[in-house]
Amino acid sequence: MSTEKEEGYVKHKLLVLSGKGGVGKTTVSVNLAAALALQGYRVGLMDVDIHGPNVAKMLGLEEKVHIASEDGKIIPHTLFQSLKVISLGSFVPKGKPIIWRGPLKNKTIEQFVDDVEWGDLDVLVVDTPPGTGDEHLGIMQALGSIDGAILVTTPQTVSKDDAKRAGEFVKVMESRILGIVENMSYFVCPTCKTVHYLFGKDGGQILADELETVVLTKIPQDPMMIVSGDAGKPVPFFFRETAMEKHFYELSEKILALLGEGSREG
Ligand SMILES: Nc1ncnc2c1ncn2[C@@H]1O[C@H](COP(=O)(O)OP(=O)(O)OP(=O)(O)O)[C@@H](O)[C@H]1O
Ligand SMILES: [Mg+2]
């Protein structure tokens, strides 16, 4: 993987992080990557959540084993022509714990960067675990630099405060925060259409102000996301013409604009 114009060239490298667990990093990573791929971009999706590699699950790749090329490189899974995916969830048996310390995790992350046949990519999306630990340092070191970080938070203060830590980590790494995704922002009652703020309100904007960045999108709570994640069917591919699909397109377009890319769709 390289930022030079040679084989394995990656134009834009994005890190998705949150501080707090369970707020939607993998959901956002998977659906953002899918939306970008459907717009014609060559996308890599790397899962560096070593202990909870849910990218494989959310893309239906748990049972699909990676194979090696003749020169010993790992061949990533390719979905829908232009989305290449690597996740430890495709290497280890379902339900088995991955009991590894930092050095082994770092070695794996290095291999994900250097020993995978990514080919040339327009955008690499890296899904990370909660916190700012081994995996985050490991991927920053292995990539050398990133083009931007996307912070995911719910509106709740306990999530926002952890996301702030993640944002400060990005700053310590001298990297750019592209913006905030406020996930599980609100819930629209399917019967009476009343909007409920189950996790509070405005946490994303408060975080954006604290970190001097912007809210990229607010994604509602929607049972469709549970179905989509559990079935391994990302929204842009399988739930077309839905309100949720629009959210992920909107997010991808904002990110492309921040990266100085135009849309390729159509
Ligand atoms: N907008 C949403 N509406 C409803 N459910 C959602 C939404 N976003 C995510 N979820 C669900 O919330 C749970 C947590 O999401 P996800 O696994 O993406 O979070 P995460 O931040 O990656 O978690 P972890 O820290 O464990 O890696 C999942 O069950 C997912 O399907
Ligand atoms: Mg996750």
Short mmCIF file of N, CA and C in Angstrom, two decimals, residues 39-122:
data_model
loop_
_atom_site.label_atom_id
_atom_site.label_comp_id
_atom_site.label_asym_id
_atom_site.label_seq_id
_atom_site.Cartn_x
_atom_site.Cartn_y
_atom_site.Cartn_z
N GLN A 39 -20.79 4.38 -6.26
CA GLN A 39 -20.58 5.58 -7.08
C GLN A 39 -19.40 5.43 -8.01
N GLY A 40 -18.84 4.22 -8.05
CA GLY A 40 -17.77 3.96 -9.02
C GLY A 40 -16.36 4.11 -8.46
N TYR A 41 -16.25 4.39 -7.18
CA TYR A 41 -14.91 4.51 -6.58
C TYR A 41 -14.37 3.13 -6.24
N ARG A 42 -13.05 3.00 -6.36
CA ARG A 42 -12.40 1.75 -5.95
C ARG A 42 -12.14 1.87 -4.45
N VAL A 43 -12.82 1.05 -3.68
CA VAL A 43 -12.84 1.23 -2.22
C VAL A 43 -12.24 0.02 -1.53
N GLY A 44 -11.42 0.27 -0.54
CA GLY A 44 -10.92 -0.77 0.35
C GLY A 44 -11.57 -0.58 1.71
N LEU A 45 -11.98 -1.66 2.33
CA LEU A 45 -12.53 -1.58 3.69
C LEU A 45 -11.71 -2.52 4.57
N MET A 46 -10.97 -1.93 5.50
CA MET A 46 -10.08 -2.71 6.36
C MET A 46 -10.62 -2.67 7.79
N ASP A 47 -10.76 -3.84 8.37
CA ASP A 47 -11.30 -3.96 9.73
C ASP A 47 -10.14 -4.21 10.68
N VAL A 48 -9.76 -3.19 11.45
CA VAL A 48 -8.68 -3.40 12.42
C VAL A 48 -9.24 -3.60 13.84
N ASP A 49 -10.53 -3.89 13.93
CA ASP A 49 -11.09 -4.30 15.22
C ASP A 49 -10.77 -5.79 15.36
N ILE A 50 -9.65 -6.06 15.98
CA ILE A 50 -9.13 -7.42 16.05
C ILE A 50 -10.02 -8.32 16.91
N HIS A 51 -10.50 -7.77 18.03
CA HIS A 51 -11.29 -8.61 18.95
C HIS A 51 -12.78 -8.69 18.59
N GLY A 52 -13.24 -7.74 17.82
CA GLY A 52 -14.66 -7.74 17.42
C GLY A 52 -14.79 -7.41 15.94
N PRO A 53 -14.29 -8.32 15.10
CA PRO A 53 -14.22 -8.00 13.65
C PRO A 53 -15.57 -8.13 12.95
N ASN A 54 -16.41 -7.13 13.17
CA ASN A 54 -17.80 -7.24 12.70
C ASN A 54 -18.02 -6.84 11.25
N VAL A 55 -16.98 -6.31 10.62
CA VAL A 55 -17.12 -5.98 9.19
C VAL A 55 -17.51 -7.24 8.40
N ALA A 56 -16.86 -8.35 8.73
CA ALA A 56 -17.16 -9.60 8.03
C ALA A 56 -18.63 -9.97 8.22
N LYS A 57 -19.09 -9.85 9.44
CA LYS A 57 -20.50 -10.17 9.73
C LYS A 57 -21.44 -9.25 8.95
N MET A 58 -21.15 -7.96 9.00
CA MET A 58 -22.08 -7.00 8.40
C MET A 58 -22.04 -7.00 6.87
N LEU A 59 -21.08 -7.74 6.32
CA LEU A 59 -21.05 -7.87 4.85
C LEU A 59 -21.27 -9.32 4.41
N GLY A 60 -21.68 -10.16 5.34
CA GLY A 60 -21.97 -11.55 4.98
C GLY A 60 -20.74 -12.33 4.57
N LEU A 61 -19.58 -12.00 5.18
CA LEU A 61 -18.32 -12.64 4.76
C LEU A 61 -17.73 -13.56 5.83
N GLU A 62 -18.50 -13.85 6.86
CA GLU A 62 -17.96 -14.66 7.97
C GLU A 62 -17.54 -16.06 7.55
N GLU A 63 -18.28 -16.64 6.64
CA GLU A 63 -17.98 -18.02 6.27
C GLU A 63 -17.02 -18.09 5.09
N LYS A 64 -16.62 -16.92 4.57
CA LYS A 64 -15.81 -16.91 3.35
C LYS A 64 -14.34 -16.72 3.70
N VAL A 65 -13.57 -17.75 3.46
CA VAL A 65 -12.16 -17.74 3.84
C VAL A 65 -11.34 -16.99 2.78
N HIS A 66 -10.34 -16.24 3.26
CA HIS A 66 -9.45 -15.56 2.31
C HIS A 66 -8.47 -16.55 1.72
N ILE A 67 -8.14 -16.37 0.45
CA ILE A 67 -7.11 -17.23 -0.13
C ILE A 67 -5.88 -16.37 -0.44
N ALA A 68 -4.75 -17.06 -0.63
CA ALA A 68 -3.51 -16.34 -0.92
C ALA A 68 -3.20 -16.41 -2.41
N SER A 69 -2.55 -15.37 -2.91
CA SER A 69 -2.12 -15.37 -4.31
C SER A 69 -0.85 -16.21 -4.44
N GLU A 70 -0.38 -16.41 -5.67
CA GLU A 70 0.81 -17.25 -5.88
C GLU A 70 2.04 -16.69 -5.18
N ASP A 71 2.12 -15.36 -5.09
CA ASP A 71 3.28 -14.77 -4.41
C ASP A 71 3.03 -14.57 -2.91
N GLY A 72 2.03 -15.27 -2.37
CA GLY A 72 1.84 -15.29 -0.92
C GLY A 72 1.08 -14.12 -0.35
N LYS A 73 0.49 -13.29 -1.19
CA LYS A 73 -0.30 -12.15 -0.67
C LYS A 73 -1.73 -12.60 -0.38
N ILE A 74 -2.35 -11.94 0.58
CA ILE A 74 -3.74 -12.28 0.90
C ILE A 74 -4.66 -11.58 -0.11
N ILE A 75 -5.57 -12.33 -0.66
CA ILE A 75 -6.52 -11.74 -1.61
C ILE A 75 -7.76 -11.30 -0.83
N PRO A 76 -8.06 -9.99 -0.87
CA PRO A 76 -9.24 -9.53 -0.12
C PRO A 76 -10.52 -10.02 -0.80
N HIS A 77 -11.61 -10.03 -0.06
CA HIS A 77 -12.89 -10.33 -0.70
C HIS A 77 -13.28 -9.14 -1.56
N THR A 78 -13.84 -9.40 -2.70
CA THR A 78 -14.35 -8.30 -3.54
C THR A 78 -15.87 -8.42 -3.62
N LEU A 79 -16.52 -7.33 -3.28
CA LEU A 79 -17.99 -7.29 -3.33
C LEU A 79 -18.40 -6.24 -4.35
N PHE A 80 -19.39 -6.57 -5.12
CA PHE A 80 -19.99 -5.60 -6.04
C PHE A 80 -18.93 -4.87 -6.86
N GLN A 81 -17.98 -5.63 -7.33
CA GLN A 81 -16.93 -5.20 -8.28
C GLN A 81 -15.87 -4.27 -7.72
N SER A 82 -16.24 -3.28 -6.92
CA SER A 82 -15.19 -2.32 -6.58
C SER A 82 -14.98 -2.13 -5.07
N LEU A 83 -15.54 -3.05 -4.28
CA LEU A 83 -15.34 -2.95 -2.83
C LEU A 83 -14.50 -4.13 -2.35
N LYS A 84 -13.28 -3.84 -1.92
CA LYS A 84 -12.39 -4.89 -1.42
C LYS A 84 -12.38 -4.86 0.11
N VAL A 85 -12.46 -6.03 0.72
CA VAL A 85 -12.68 -6.09 2.17
C VAL A 85 -11.72 -7.06 2.82
N ILE A 86 -11.16 -6.63 3.96
CA ILE A 86 -10.38 -7.56 4.78
C ILE A 86 -10.83 -7.41 6.23
N SER A 87 -11.10 -8.54 6.87
CA SER A 87 -11.55 -8.54 8.26
C SER A 87 -11.12 -9.86 8.89
N LEU A 88 -10.65 -9.77 10.11
CA LEU A 88 -10.23 -10.99 10.80
C LEU A 88 -11.42 -11.94 10.99
N GLY A 89 -12.62 -11.39 10.90
CA GLY A 89 -13.83 -12.21 11.00
C GLY A 89 -13.94 -13.25 9.90
N SER A 90 -13.20 -13.07 8.82
CA SER A 90 -13.18 -14.08 7.75
C SER A 90 -12.04 -15.09 7.95
N PHE A 91 -11.21 -14.88 8.97
CA PHE A 91 -10.07 -15.78 9.19
C PHE A 91 -10.31 -16.73 10.36
N VAL A 92 -11.06 -16.26 11.34
CA VAL A 92 -11.20 -17.07 12.57
C VAL A 92 -12.59 -17.70 12.63
N PRO A 93 -12.70 -18.87 13.26
CA PRO A 93 -14.01 -19.50 13.36
C PRO A 93 -14.99 -18.61 14.12
N LYS A 94 -16.21 -18.60 13.66
CA LYS A 94 -17.27 -17.78 14.27
C LYS A 94 -17.40 -18.09 15.77
N GLY A 95 -17.47 -17.06 16.58
CA GLY A 95 -17.72 -17.26 18.01
C GLY A 95 -16.48 -17.55 18.83
N LYS A 96 -15.34 -17.75 18.20
CA LYS A 96 -14.11 -18.02 18.97
C LYS A 96 -13.45 -16.69 19.35
N PRO A 97 -12.96 -16.59 20.59
CA PRO A 97 -12.32 -15.33 20.98
C PRO A 97 -10.93 -15.19 20.35
N ILE A 98 -10.55 -13.94 20.15
CA ILE A 98 -9.19 -13.68 19.65
C ILE A 98 -8.43 -13.09 20.83
N ILE A 99 -7.57 -13.92 21.43
CA ILE A 99 -6.92 -13.53 22.69
C ILE A 99 -5.46 -13.17 22.37
N TRP A 100 -5.31 -11.96 21.90
CA TRP A 100 -3.99 -11.50 21.45
C TRP A 100 -3.58 -10.24 22.19
N ARG A 101 -2.29 -10.13 22.44
CA ARG A 101 -1.74 -8.90 23.01
C ARG A 101 -1.31 -7.96 21.87
N GLY A 102 -0.90 -6.77 22.30
CA GLY A 102 -0.57 -5.71 21.34
C GLY A 102 0.36 -6.10 20.19
N PRO A 103 1.51 -6.74 20.46
CA PRO A 103 2.46 -7.00 19.36
C PRO A 103 1.84 -7.85 18.24
N LEU A 104 1.05 -8.84 18.62
CA LEU A 104 0.43 -9.70 17.60
C LEU A 104 -0.63 -8.93 16.81
N LYS A 105 -1.33 -8.06 17.53
CA LYS A 105 -2.34 -7.24 16.85
C LYS A 105 -1.66 -6.31 15.84
N ASN A 106 -0.56 -5.71 16.28
CA ASN A 106 0.15 -4.81 15.38
C ASN A 106 0.68 -5.53 14.16
N LYS A 107 1.18 -6.75 14.36
CA LYS A 107 1.70 -7.55 13.24
C LYS A 107 0.58 -7.81 12.23
N THR A 108 -0.59 -8.14 12.74
CA THR A 108 -1.73 -8.41 11.86
C THR A 108 -2.10 -7.16 11.07
N ILE A 109 -2.12 -6.04 11.76
CA ILE A 109 -2.48 -4.78 11.09
C ILE A 109 -1.44 -4.44 10.02
N GLU A 110 -0.17 -4.65 10.34
CA GLU A 110 0.88 -4.43 9.32
C GLU A 110 0.63 -5.31 8.09
N GLN A 111 0.25 -6.56 8.37
CA GLN A 111 -0.03 -7.47 7.25
C GLN A 111 -1.24 -7.01 6.45
N PHE A 112 -2.25 -6.51 7.14
CA PHE A 112 -3.43 -6.01 6.42
C PHE A 112 -3.03 -4.86 5.48
N VAL A 113 -2.04 -4.09 5.90
CA VAL A 113 -1.61 -2.96 5.06
C VAL A 113 -0.67 -3.44 3.96
N ASP A 114 0.31 -4.26 4.31
CA ASP A 114 1.39 -4.57 3.36
C ASP A 114 1.22 -5.87 2.58
N ASP A 115 0.51 -6.83 3.14
CA ASP A 115 0.48 -8.16 2.52
C ASP A 115 -0.86 -8.52 1.90
N VAL A 116 -1.69 -7.52 1.69
CA VAL A 116 -2.99 -7.77 1.05
C VAL A 116 -2.94 -7.18 -0.36
N GLU A 117 -3.47 -7.92 -1.31
CA GLU A 117 -3.50 -7.43 -2.69
C GLU A 117 -4.65 -6.44 -2.88
N TRP A 118 -4.42 -5.22 -2.43
CA TRP A 118 -5.47 -4.21 -2.53
C TRP A 118 -5.61 -3.68 -3.96
N GLY A 119 -4.51 -3.68 -4.70
CA GLY A 119 -4.52 -2.98 -5.98
C GLY A 119 -4.60 -1.48 -5.72
N ASP A 120 -4.89 -0.71 -6.74
CA ASP A 120 -5.03 0.74 -6.54
C ASP A 120 -6.41 1.03 -5.95
N LEU A 121 -6.42 1.94 -5.01
CA LEU A 121 -7.70 2.31 -4.37
C LEU A 121 -7.91 3.82 -4.43
N ASP A 122 -9.16 4.21 -4.61
CA ASP A 122 -9.47 5.64 -4.48
C ASP A 122 -9.64 6.00 -3.01
#
